[in-house]
Tab-separated table of C-alpha atoms and ligand atoms in Angstrom:
chain	number	residue	atom	x	y	z
A	1	UNK	CA	-0.102	0.222	-0.367
A	2	UNK	CA	1.419	3.578	-1.105
A	3	UNK	CA	1.466	5.761	2.050
A	4	UNK	CA	1.479	8.889	0.178
A	5	UNK	CA	-1.435	11.621	0.513
A	6	UNK	CA	-2.935	13.143	-2.975
A	7	UNK	CA	-2.514	16.687	-2.060
A	8	UNK	CA	-4.850	17.136	-4.799
A	9	UNK	CA	-8.006	15.576	-2.359
A	10	UNK	CA	-10.222	18.844	-1.448
A	11	UNK	CA	-10.762	18.604	2.146
A	12	UNK	CA	-14.571	18.735	3.071
A	13	UNK	CA	-16.168	20.051	5.723
A	14	UNK	CA	-18.976	17.968	6.865
A	15	UNK	CA	-20.466	20.850	9.651
A	16	UNK	CA	-22.878	17.957	11.084
A	17	UNK	CA	-20.758	15.309	11.519
A	18	UNK	CA	-18.236	17.700	13.186
A	19	UNK	CA	-20.946	18.911	15.627
A	20	UNK	CA	-22.203	15.467	16.501
A	21	UNK	CA	-18.478	13.877	17.523
A	22	UNK	CA	-16.276	14.301	20.532
A	23	UNK	CA	-14.887	18.293	20.505
A	24	UNK	CA	-11.909	17.126	22.197
A	25	UNK	CA	-9.001	15.130	22.300
A	26	UNK	CA	-4.912	15.268	22.147
A	27	UNK	CA	-3.367	17.053	19.217
A	28	UNK	CA	-0.710	14.081	19.125
A	29	UNK	CA	2.014	16.286	18.828
A	30	UNK	CA	3.572	12.882	20.829
A	31	UNK	CA	2.539	9.800	21.500
A	32	UNK	CA	1.994	9.336	24.139
A	33	UNK	CA	0.951	12.710	24.995
A	34	UNK	CA	2.973	14.928	27.841
A	35	UNK	CA	0.059	14.289	30.182
A	36	UNK	CA	1.622	10.595	30.525
A	37	UNK	CA	4.921	11.725	31.343
A	38	UNK	CA	5.900	10.839	35.092
A	39	UNK	CA	7.929	12.239	37.508
A	40	UNK	CA	9.844	9.051	38.916
A	41	UNK	CA	11.933	9.759	35.462
A	42	UNK	CA	15.384	10.727	36.005
A	43	UNK	CA	18.028	13.112	34.015
A	44	UNK	CA	19.906	9.436	34.454
A	45	UNK	CA	17.418	8.011	31.925
A	46	UNK	CA	17.698	11.274	29.501
A	47	UNK	CA	21.812	10.693	29.572
A	48	UNK	CA	21.418	7.289	28.739
A	49	UNK	CA	19.145	7.667	25.453
A	50	UNK	CA	21.252	10.630	24.424
A	51	UNK	CA	24.851	8.237	24.956
A	52	UNK	CA	23.234	5.330	22.994
A	53	UNK	CA	22.083	7.180	20.056
A	54	UNK	CA	24.314	7.019	16.923
A	55	UNK	CA	27.328	9.357	16.928
A	56	UNK	CA	26.802	10.595	13.462
A	57	UNK	CA	22.914	10.718	13.142
A	58	UNK	CA	21.469	14.941	12.666
A	59	UNK	CA	19.804	16.484	15.737
A	60	UNK	CA	16.764	18.416	16.037
A	61	UNK	CA	17.349	21.668	18.267
A	62	UNK	CA	14.365	23.449	19.813
A	63	UNK	CA	15.338	26.588	22.081
A	64	UNK	CA	12.247	27.933	24.439
A	65	UNK	CA	12.482	31.672	25.069
A	66	UNK	CA	9.817	32.223	27.788
A	67	UNK	CA	9.969	35.832	27.816
A	68	UNK	CA	7.139	38.129	26.689
A	69	UNK	CA	6.771	42.158	26.668
A	70	UNK	CA	3.078	42.100	27.551
A	71	UNK	CA	0.224	39.507	27.695
A	72	UNK	CA	-2.528	38.103	25.298
A	73	UNK	CA	-5.154	37.404	27.317
A	74	UNK	CA	-5.944	34.383	25.666
A	75	UNK	CA	-2.967	32.472	26.221
A	76	UNK	CA	-2.218	29.212	27.713
A	77	UNK	CA	1.365	29.168	27.434
A	78	UNK	CA	3.736	28.843	29.950
A	79	UNK	CA	5.324	32.330	29.586
A	80	UNK	CA	7.137	35.137	31.986
A	81	UNK	CA	6.126	38.442	31.320
A	82	UNK	CA	8.128	40.851	31.744
A	83	UNK	CA	10.303	44.446	30.579
A	84	UNK	CA	13.616	43.864	31.949
A	85	UNK	CA	15.652	43.074	29.204
A	86	UNK	CA	18.632	41.430	31.638
A	87	UNK	CA	16.397	39.308	32.790
A	88	UNK	CA	16.925	37.032	29.449
A	89	UNK	CA	21.063	37.611	30.308
A	90	UNK	CA	20.770	35.939	33.106
A	91	UNK	CA	18.297	33.003	31.293
A	92	UNK	CA	21.199	32.819	28.227
A	93	UNK	CA	23.850	31.849	30.518
A	94	UNK	CA	22.027	29.351	31.995
A	95	UNK	CA	20.378	28.207	28.550
A	96	UNK	CA	24.382	27.979	27.394
A	97	UNK	CA	25.106	26.038	30.258
A	98	UNK	CA	22.548	23.315	29.734
A	99	UNK	CA	23.420	23.013	26.220
A	100	UNK	CA	27.167	22.102	27.066
A	101	UNK	CA	25.735	19.487	30.065
A	102	UNK	CA	23.469	18.129	26.818
A	103	UNK	CA	26.500	18.265	24.374
A	104	UNK	CA	28.718	16.403	26.807
A	105	UNK	CA	27.152	13.044	25.924
A	106	UNK	CA	28.130	13.200	22.298
A	107	UNK	CA	31.257	13.260	20.045
A	108	UNK	CA	32.235	16.234	17.962
A	109	UNK	CA	29.619	18.525	16.483
A	110	UNK	CA	26.707	16.763	14.530
A	111	UNK	CA	25.020	18.144	11.844
A	112	UNK	CA	21.809	20.344	13.220
A	113	UNK	CA	19.052	19.310	10.431
A	114	UNK	CA	16.198	21.474	12.052
A	115	UNK	CA	16.407	24.330	14.526
A	116	UNK	CA	13.766	25.906	15.988
A	117	UNK	CA	13.279	28.841	18.311
A	118	UNK	CA	9.948	29.440	20.302
A	119	UNK	CA	8.527	30.739	23.113
A	120	UNK	CA	7.021	32.802	24.892
A	121	UNK	CA	8.461	35.397	22.582
A	122	UNK	CA	12.050	34.861	21.008
A	123	UNK	CA	11.995	37.913	19.424
A	124	UNK	CA	11.745	39.496	23.052
A	125	UNK	CA	15.979	38.792	22.873
A	126	UNK	CA	17.841	41.581	21.240
A	127	UNK	CA	20.184	40.983	18.525
A	128	UNK	CA	23.142	41.076	20.731
A	129	UNK	CA	21.538	38.305	22.992
A	130	UNK	CA	20.510	36.605	19.609
A	131	UNK	CA	23.884	36.104	18.298
A	132	UNK	CA	25.132	35.001	21.727
A	133	UNK	CA	22.393	32.081	21.449
A	134	UNK	CA	24.264	31.531	18.027
A	135	UNK	CA	27.315	31.411	19.176
A	136	UNK	CA	26.227	28.421	22.249
A	137	UNK	CA	24.566	26.614	19.103
A	138	UNK	CA	27.334	26.805	17.156
A	139	UNK	CA	30.120	25.346	19.477
A	140	UNK	CA	27.933	22.244	19.629
A	141	UNK	CA	26.870	21.984	16.334
A	142	UNK	CA	27.344	21.850	12.571
A	143	UNK	CA	24.904	24.014	10.656
A	144	UNK	CA	24.204	22.960	7.235
A	145	UNK	CA	22.715	24.544	4.196
A	146	UNK	CA	19.905	22.471	3.524
A	147	UNK	CA	18.828	23.046	7.224
A	148	UNK	CA	15.513	24.113	8.417
A	149	UNK	CA	15.895	26.765	11.083
A	150	UNK	CA	12.767	28.644	12.103
A	151	UNK	CA	11.643	31.081	14.323
A	152	UNK	CA	8.686	32.222	15.887
A	153	UNK	CA	8.191	36.314	15.354
A	154	UNK	CA	5.942	38.938	17.083
A	155	UNK	CA	5.484	41.888	14.711
A	156	UNK	CA	5.162	44.034	16.984
A	157	UNK	CA	8.692	44.648	18.383
A	158	UNK	CA	10.312	43.636	15.334
A	159	UNK	CA	11.721	45.641	12.722
A	160	UNK	CA	12.916	45.055	9.269
A	161	UNK	CA	16.813	45.197	9.987
A	162	UNK	CA	15.852	42.696	12.662
A	163	UNK	CA	15.110	40.524	10.017
A	164	UNK	CA	17.637	40.590	8.064
A	165	UNK	CA	20.032	40.325	10.934
A	166	UNK	CA	17.986	36.829	11.330
A	167	UNK	CA	18.690	36.180	8.119
A	168	UNK	CA	22.463	36.245	8.520
A	169	UNK	CA	22.127	34.477	11.635
A	170	UNK	CA	21.107	31.461	9.811
A	171	UNK	CA	17.406	31.318	9.793
A	172	UNK	CA	15.434	30.383	7.028
A	173	UNK	CA	11.869	30.151	8.119
A	174	UNK	CA	9.632	31.880	10.263
A	175	UNK	CA	6.618	31.677	11.989
A	176	UNK	CA	4.614	34.960	12.146
A	177	UNK	CA	1.929	35.784	15.461
A	178	UNK	CA	-0.743	37.349	13.642
A	179	UNK	CA	-4.205	35.749	15.612
A	180	UNK	CA	-6.633	38.397	13.767
A	181	UNK	CA	-6.376	42.216	12.734
A	182	UNK	CA	-10.109	43.411	13.593
A	183	UNK	CA	-8.918	46.064	16.052
A	184	UNK	CA	-12.075	45.329	18.380
A	185	UNK	CA	-10.987	41.756	18.890
A	186	UNK	CA	-7.488	42.974	19.331
A	187	UNK	CA	-8.485	45.249	21.804
A	188	UNK	CA	-10.618	42.655	23.576
A	189	UNK	CA	-7.402	40.351	23.784
A	190	UNK	CA	-4.881	43.032	24.765
A	191	UNK	CA	-2.828	42.173	21.288
A	192	UNK	CA	-2.766	45.094	19.291
A	193	UNK	CA	-0.709	44.565	15.781
A	194	UNK	CA	-1.250	46.438	12.764
A	195	UNK	CA	-1.113	45.014	9.390
A	196	UNK	CA	1.605	47.492	8.356
A	197	UNK	CA	4.271	46.411	10.607
A	198	UNK	CA	3.386	42.812	10.525
A	199	UNK	CA	4.009	43.305	6.596
A	200	UNK	CA	7.199	45.045	7.016
A	201	UNK	CA	8.281	41.845	8.659
A	202	UNK	CA	7.318	39.288	6.241
A	203	UNK	CA	8.379	41.654	3.302
A	204	UNK	CA	11.855	41.698	5.133
A	205	UNK	CA	11.586	37.825	5.219
A	206	UNK	CA	11.362	37.353	1.698
A	207	UNK	CA	14.191	40.191	1.137
A	208	UNK	CA	16.705	37.703	3.437
A	209	UNK	CA	15.731	34.915	1.389
A	210	UNK	CA	13.488	33.097	3.915
A	211	UNK	CA	11.948	30.105	2.261
A	212	UNK	CA	8.894	29.810	3.775
A	213	UNK	CA	6.767	32.289	6.295
A	214	UNK	CA	4.005	30.899	8.204
A	215	UNK	CA	1.307	32.739	10.004
A	216	UNK	CA	-0.834	31.665	13.222
A	217	UNK	CA	-4.405	32.898	13.060
A	218	UNK	CA	-7.326	32.029	16.037
A	219	UNK	CA	-10.781	31.499	15.628
A	220	UNK	CA	-13.125	31.956	18.233
A	221	UNK	CA	-11.852	35.011	20.080
A	222	UNK	CA	-14.501	37.340	21.809
A	223	UNK	CA	-16.189	39.527	19.385
A	224	UNK	CA	-15.091	37.335	16.422
A	225	UNK	CA	-17.913	36.592	13.522
A	226	UNK	CA	-17.858	35.579	9.869
A	227	UNK	CA	-17.387	38.989	8.650
A	228	UNK	CA	-14.885	40.182	10.500
A	229	UNK	CA	-12.502	36.932	10.517
A	230	UNK	CA	-13.390	36.902	6.649
A	231	UNK	CA	-11.749	40.718	6.402
A	232	UNK	CA	-9.095	39.352	8.105
A	233	UNK	CA	-8.246	36.518	6.064
A	234	UNK	CA	-7.849	39.134	3.012
A	235	UNK	CA	-5.489	41.292	4.951
A	236	UNK	CA	-3.556	37.730	5.878
A	237	UNK	CA	-3.696	36.205	2.269
A	238	UNK	CA	-2.769	40.001	0.974
A	239	UNK	CA	0.545	38.742	2.634
A	240	UNK	CA	0.937	35.461	0.665
A	241	UNK	CA	2.090	33.289	3.279
A	242	UNK	CA	3.355	29.932	2.374
A	243	UNK	CA	1.661	28.759	4.831
A	244	UNK	CA	-1.182	29.233	7.685
A	245	UNK	CA	-1.986	27.469	11.082
A	246	UNK	CA	-5.860	28.274	12.022
A	247	UNK	CA	-5.495	27.625	15.739
A	248	UNK	CA	-8.959	27.096	18.146
A	249	UNK	CA	-9.452	29.289	21.193
A	250	UNK	CA	-10.522	27.212	24.124
A	251	UNK	CA	-12.061	29.212	26.582
A	252	UNK	CA	-11.180	27.960	29.944
A	253	UNK	CA	-10.627	30.816	32.435
A	254	UNK	CA	-11.164	28.204	35.305
A	255	UNK	CA	-7.364	26.618	33.687
A	256	UNK	CA	-5.372	29.998	32.608
A	257	UNK	CA	-5.998	33.557	34.269
A	258	UNK	CA	-5.411	35.781	31.617
A	259	UNK	CA	-8.725	34.746	30.131
A	260	UNK	CA	-10.352	36.182	32.584
A	261	UNK	CA	-9.975	39.173	31.493
A	262	UNK	CA	-11.989	38.091	28.566
A	263	UNK	CA	-15.930	39.080	28.368
A	264	UNK	CA	-17.339	35.392	28.147
A	265	UNK	CA	-20.242	37.178	26.757
A	266	UNK	CA	-18.072	38.617	23.873
A	267	UNK	CA	-16.805	34.638	22.858
A	268	UNK	CA	-18.152	33.024	19.980
A	269	UNK	CA	-20.513	30.115	20.620
A	270	UNK	CA	-19.663	26.753	19.337
A	271	UNK	CA	-22.175	26.844	16.414
A	272	UNK	CA	-20.887	30.379	15.404
A	273	UNK	CA	-16.764	29.150	15.731
A	274	UNK	CA	-18.220	26.245	13.149
A	275	UNK	CA	-19.461	29.093	10.966
A	276	UNK	CA	-15.947	31.013	11.159
A	277	UNK	CA	-13.765	27.939	10.917
A	278	UNK	CA	-16.181	26.610	7.833
A	279	UNK	CA	-15.666	29.795	6.087
A	280	UNK	CA	-12.361	29.774	6.884
A	281	UNK	CA	-11.356	26.309	5.549
A	282	UNK	CA	-13.630	27.468	1.971
A	283	UNK	CA	-11.767	30.492	1.594
A	284	UNK	CA	-8.707	28.481	1.903
A	285	UNK	CA	-9.549	26.093	-0.256
A	286	UNK	CA	-10.569	28.507	-2.852
A	287	UNK	CA	-7.358	30.450	-2.776
A	288	UNK	CA	-5.592	27.118	-3.459
A	289	UNK	CA	-4.432	26.251	-0.032
A	290	UNK	CA	-3.676	22.456	0.606
A	291	UNK	CA	-5.339	21.057	3.760
A	292	UNK	CA	-2.083	19.636	5.846
A	293	UNK	CA	-3.645	17.886	8.680
A	294	UNK	CA	-5.232	19.546	11.887
A	295	UNK	CA	-5.012	23.152	11.520
A	296	UNK	CA	-2.459	23.272	9.281
A	297	UNK	CA	-2.822	24.871	5.475
A	298	UNK	CA	0.123	25.588	2.855
A	299	UNK	CA	0.790	26.693	-0.893
A	300	UNK	CA	1.313	23.446	-2.817
A	301	UNK	CA	4.555	24.074	-3.722
A	302	UNK	CA	5.988	24.408	-0.048
A	303	UNK	CA	7.899	21.532	1.404
A	304	UNK	CA	5.249	20.690	3.874
A	305	UNK	CA	2.509	20.063	1.237
A	306	UNK	CA	5.457	17.931	-0.921
A	307	UNK	CA	6.298	16.031	2.190
A	308	UNK	CA	2.299	15.168	2.759
A	309	UNK	CA	2.613	14.553	-0.926
A	310	UNK	CA	5.459	11.979	-0.845
A	311	UNK	CA	4.644	10.730	2.563
A	312	UNK	CA	7.725	12.390	4.283
A	313	UNK	CA	5.550	14.515	6.651
A	314	UNK	CA	5.971	14.477	10.397
A	315	UNK	CA	4.591	15.406	13.171
A	316	UNK	CA	6.387	16.932	16.574
A	317	UNK	CA	6.123	19.162	19.520
A	318	UNK	CA	6.602	21.925	16.768
A	319	UNK	CA	3.352	20.401	14.826
A	320	UNK	CA	3.879	19.407	11.406
A	321	UNK	CA	7.605	19.371	10.075
A	322	UNK	CA	9.751	17.324	7.201
A	323	UNK	CA	12.504	16.397	9.568
A	324	UNK	CA	10.634	15.372	12.848
A	325	UNK	CA	11.790	11.633	12.754
A	326	UNK	CA	15.781	13.061	13.913
A	327	UNK	CA	15.866	12.947	17.460
A	328	UNK	CA	15.319	15.912	19.146
A	329	UNK	CA	17.200	18.381	21.499
A	330	UNK	CA	15.583	20.431	23.667
A	331	UNK	CA	16.794	23.199	26.006
A	332	UNK	CA	15.251	25.994	27.941
A	333	UNK	CA	12.551	26.078	30.905
A	334	UNK	CA	9.477	23.701	30.399
A	335	UNK	CA	11.077	22.450	26.918
A	336	UNK	CA	10.585	18.860	25.648
A	337	UNK	CA	13.193	16.647	23.740
A	338	UNK	CA	13.037	13.376	22.219
A	339	UNK	CA	15.415	10.504	21.874
A	340	UNK	CA	14.537	7.201	20.238
A	341	UNK	CA	12.376	5.912	22.614
A	342	UNK	CA	12.551	8.543	25.462
A	343	UNK	CA	10.482	11.908	25.958
A	344	UNK	CA	12.388	14.396	28.624
A	345	UNK	CA	10.632	17.638	29.836
A	346	UNK	CA	12.192	20.255	31.806
A	347	UNK	CA	11.327	21.968	34.809
A	348	UNK	CA	8.606	24.830	34.146
A	349	UNK	CA	9.747	26.903	36.847
A	350	UNK	CA	12.274	28.908	36.043
A	351	UNK	CA	14.025	28.849	39.861
A	352	UNK	CA	13.863	25.443	39.773
A	353	UNK	CA	15.253	25.385	36.181
A	354	UNK	CA	18.058	27.632	37.364
A	355	UNK	CA	18.774	25.333	40.677
A	356	UNK	CA	19.174	22.369	38.843
A	357	UNK	CA	21.696	23.623	36.711
A	358	UNK	CA	23.513	25.425	39.384
A	359	UNK	CA	24.101	22.128	40.814
A	360	UNK	CA	25.054	20.850	37.388
A	361	UNK	CA	22.509	18.621	36.719
A	362	UNK	CA	20.434	18.081	33.726
A	363	UNK	CA	17.045	20.462	34.852
A	364	UNK	CA	14.917	17.461	33.501
A	365	UNK	CA	11.275	17.447	35.466
A	366	UNK	CA	9.819	14.375	33.976
A	367	UNK	CA	9.756	12.402	31.095
A	368	UNK	CA	8.765	8.662	29.760
A	369	UNK	CA	10.126	5.437	28.024
A	370	UNK	CA	8.229	4.111	25.636
A	371	UNK	CA	7.511	-0.083	25.777
A	372	UNK	CA	7.040	-1.581	22.151
A	373	UNK	CA	3.576	-1.358	22.507
A	374	UNK	CA	3.737	2.595	22.857
A	375	UNK	CA	6.406	2.527	19.880
A	376	UNK	CA	4.370	0.565	17.299
A	377	UNK	CA	0.855	2.892	18.202
A	378	UNK	CA	3.129	5.763	17.914
A	379	UNK	CA	4.132	5.006	14.223
A	380	UNK	CA	0.452	4.155	13.600
A	381	UNK	CA	-1.114	7.542	15.084
A	382	UNK	CA	2.012	9.157	12.963
A	383	UNK	CA	0.924	7.585	9.751
A	384	UNK	CA	-2.813	8.343	10.147
A	385	UNK	CA	-1.854	12.024	11.451
A	386	UNK	CA	0.723	12.555	8.548
A	387	UNK	CA	-0.475	10.319	5.517
A	388	UNK	CA	-4.186	9.778	6.496
A	389	UNK	CA	-4.064	6.096	5.903
A	390	UNK	CA	-2.657	2.878	7.304
A	391	UNK	CA	-0.780	0.073	5.914
A	392	UNK	CA	-2.004	-2.935	8.300
A	393	UNK	CA	0.980	-4.911	7.074
A	394	UNK	CA	3.351	-2.551	8.885
A	395	UNK	CA	1.608	-3.006	12.263
A	396	UNK	CA	0.971	-6.844	12.167
A	397	UNK	CA	2.752	-9.022	15.265
A	398	UNK	CA	6.259	-9.794	14.384
A	399	UNK	CA	5.585	-13.687	15.600
A	400	UNK	CA	2.669	-13.758	12.421
A	401	UNK	CA	0.029	-15.007	15.024
A	402	UNK	CA	-3.120	-12.501	14.690
A	403	UNK	CA	-3.838	-10.677	11.896
A	404	UNK	CA	-4.534	-6.887	12.275
A	405	UNK	CA	-8.340	-7.038	12.939
A	406	UNK	CA	-7.316	-9.966	15.906
A	407	UNK	CA	-4.387	-7.512	16.998
A	408	UNK	CA	-6.239	-4.749	17.258
A	409	UNK	CA	-9.888	-6.119	18.081
A	410	UNK	CA	-11.174	-3.382	20.111
A	411	UNK	CA	-10.198	-0.887	17.758
A	412	UNK	CA	-11.647	-2.574	15.056
A	413	UNK	CA	-15.006	-2.321	16.714
A	414	UNK	CA	-14.460	1.306	17.050
A	415	UNK	CA	-13.780	1.710	13.912
A	416	UNK	CA	-17.139	0.327	12.319
A	417	UNK	CA	-19.195	3.350	13.466
A	418	UNK	CA	-16.292	5.944	12.036
A	419	UNK	CA	-16.776	3.856	8.809
A	420	UNK	CA	-20.385	3.681	8.768
A	421	UNK	CA	-20.460	7.822	9.139
A	422	UNK	CA	-17.828	8.121	6.278
A	423	UNK	CA	-14.461	9.229	7.834
A	424	UNK	CA	-12.664	6.282	6.704
A	425	UNK	CA	-12.799	3.081	4.190
A	426	UNK	CA	-11.453	0.114	5.235
A	427	UNK	CA	-10.352	-3.236	3.833
A	428	UNK	CA	-8.893	-6.238	4.691
A	429	UNK	CA	-5.157	-4.492	3.848
A	430	UNK	CA	-5.455	-1.077	5.046
A	431	UNK	CA	-7.287	2.184	6.164
A	432	UNK	CA	-8.086	5.039	3.985
A	433	UNK	CA	-9.245	8.600	5.623
A	434	UNK	CA	-11.887	9.632	3.420
A	435	UNK	CA	-11.531	13.602	2.615
A	436	UNK	CA	-14.260	15.014	5.433
A	437	UNK	CA	-12.306	12.051	7.789
A	438	UNK	CA	-9.431	14.500	7.107
A	439	UNK	CA	-10.426	17.100	9.417
A	440	UNK	CA	-11.479	14.599	11.946
A	441	UNK	CA	-8.187	13.305	12.009
A	442	UNK	CA	-7.593	13.617	15.781
A	443	UNK	CA	-11.190	11.142	16.449
A	444	UNK	CA	-9.640	8.441	14.537
A	445	UNK	CA	-6.348	8.656	15.968
A	446	UNK	CA	-7.570	8.513	19.237
A	447	UNK	CA	-9.115	5.020	18.687
A	448	UNK	CA	-5.426	3.976	18.541
A	449	UNK	CA	-4.535	5.493	21.822
A	450	UNK	CA	-4.297	2.935	24.736
A	451	UNK	CA	-3.369	5.604	26.819
A	452	UNK	CA	-6.837	7.162	26.370
A	453	UNK	CA	-8.637	3.907	26.481
A	454	UNK	CA	-7.393	2.692	29.886
A	455	UNK	CA	-7.185	6.414	31.214
A	456	UNK	CA	-8.550	6.382	34.483
A	457	UNK	CA	-7.618	10.073	35.522
A	458	UNK	CA	-9.811	12.702	33.845
A	459	UNK	CA	-7.753	15.121	31.712
A	460	UNK	CA	-8.713	18.051	29.541
A	461	UNK	CA	-7.672	18.418	25.740
A	462	UNK	CA	-8.004	20.858	23.104
A	463	UNK	CA	-10.802	21.097	20.898
A	464	UNK	CA	-10.464	18.581	17.815
A	465	UNK	CA	-11.826	21.513	15.417
B	1	LIG	S1	0.816	34.571	22.859
B	1	LIG	FE1	2.669	34.637	22.396
B	1	LIG	S2	3.177	36.851	22.814
B	1	LIG	FE2	1.547	36.355	23.719
B	1	LIG	S3	1.324	35.986	25.758
B	1	LIG	FE3	1.469	34.085	25.194
B	1	LIG	S4	3.415	33.443	24.899
B	1	LIG	FE4	3.679	35.703	24.749
């Protein structure tokens, strides 16, 4: 069975079906999901995995910068709001120390296939601070011309010159936070950002030779409706982004304190949110963007769309990617790395993060070691999320003792109603997700999540759409 996804398949938005199915589920940036990580996982477990990896294999690197200048009321991220630039100097000294501790596990300077600066706000750092992080990176890695080096940009704080500087440092991809251009929506979420300053950043990225520019939008914010979102989309599309991510806003003020500053009465209800999403999907489809999966869209010639087409698409903690099969080293407070069968998460509290490094320890807070069943299901869920298909032959017991249907009997039973609803097609060899099932891929992936199946605790997940 050929596990590539035809990007010419146009997404079908079946509003009634979407409304009828369970609305929350994991985003599967990892399997098992991060809520299964346990605190008994030690730095020694992570060190053992790092030491065991092939010395010449390329690596991905994630750098977390937790600081933001101001707070966006919708935000559920782990961040530190401050205007004190010197806090970043302290943080970068610890970041350098952590990188050195991690790099002590490998020989030489492995090739850096992928680099991502995320946050918080990576562009909280000034040019000297950004350059110092790159000095740290160059001490331990070899940057390569074909590497994918990306950074999350907040245009409110970034000039054309800074973008050109980022290009000279080595960045070649960026994702630009927009969320919404409507002035009333922006005021309600405390994120005032003009189209002009956003355009300056994107045009500078093109001038600097960035190969892909992605923009982030959010639907479900206060005062949004179909008309406001259409206007925002028109403005966004005039910027000609290579990729768009359209995230769902979950209003959970009991979980996220900043959201208490949002007027709940102004938040669109679920029916209006579906209308907004439906219009958004249709508009992006009409303009020729390919649905990649979950909440991501890309131009047909973008490498993400090409990766979907040729079966190379992957998923990791940063979302969809073309290099996520590399081991991922993550540095910084709260960051999550993946080395073969091991996930490891750093301390979420900055003082605990500093204290571990002061003691000469890796700041590991929790993690997870996958067993054989987890590894099998991780591959299976990856195939569903990134290829919209399964070849059962890839997931048969090694001793040939059972068919797929026997080995996954409970899952097989749970797939039948989804097949009857038209989300997928089954035959004796495999599973293919239909165009209308693609939008509900998380609901299909959840069938194979053994931890979700056996979960005793109640865990809150985000909306599947
Ligand atoms: S949305 Fe981004 S910029 Fe805004 S507070 Fe959260 S992390 Fe900071």
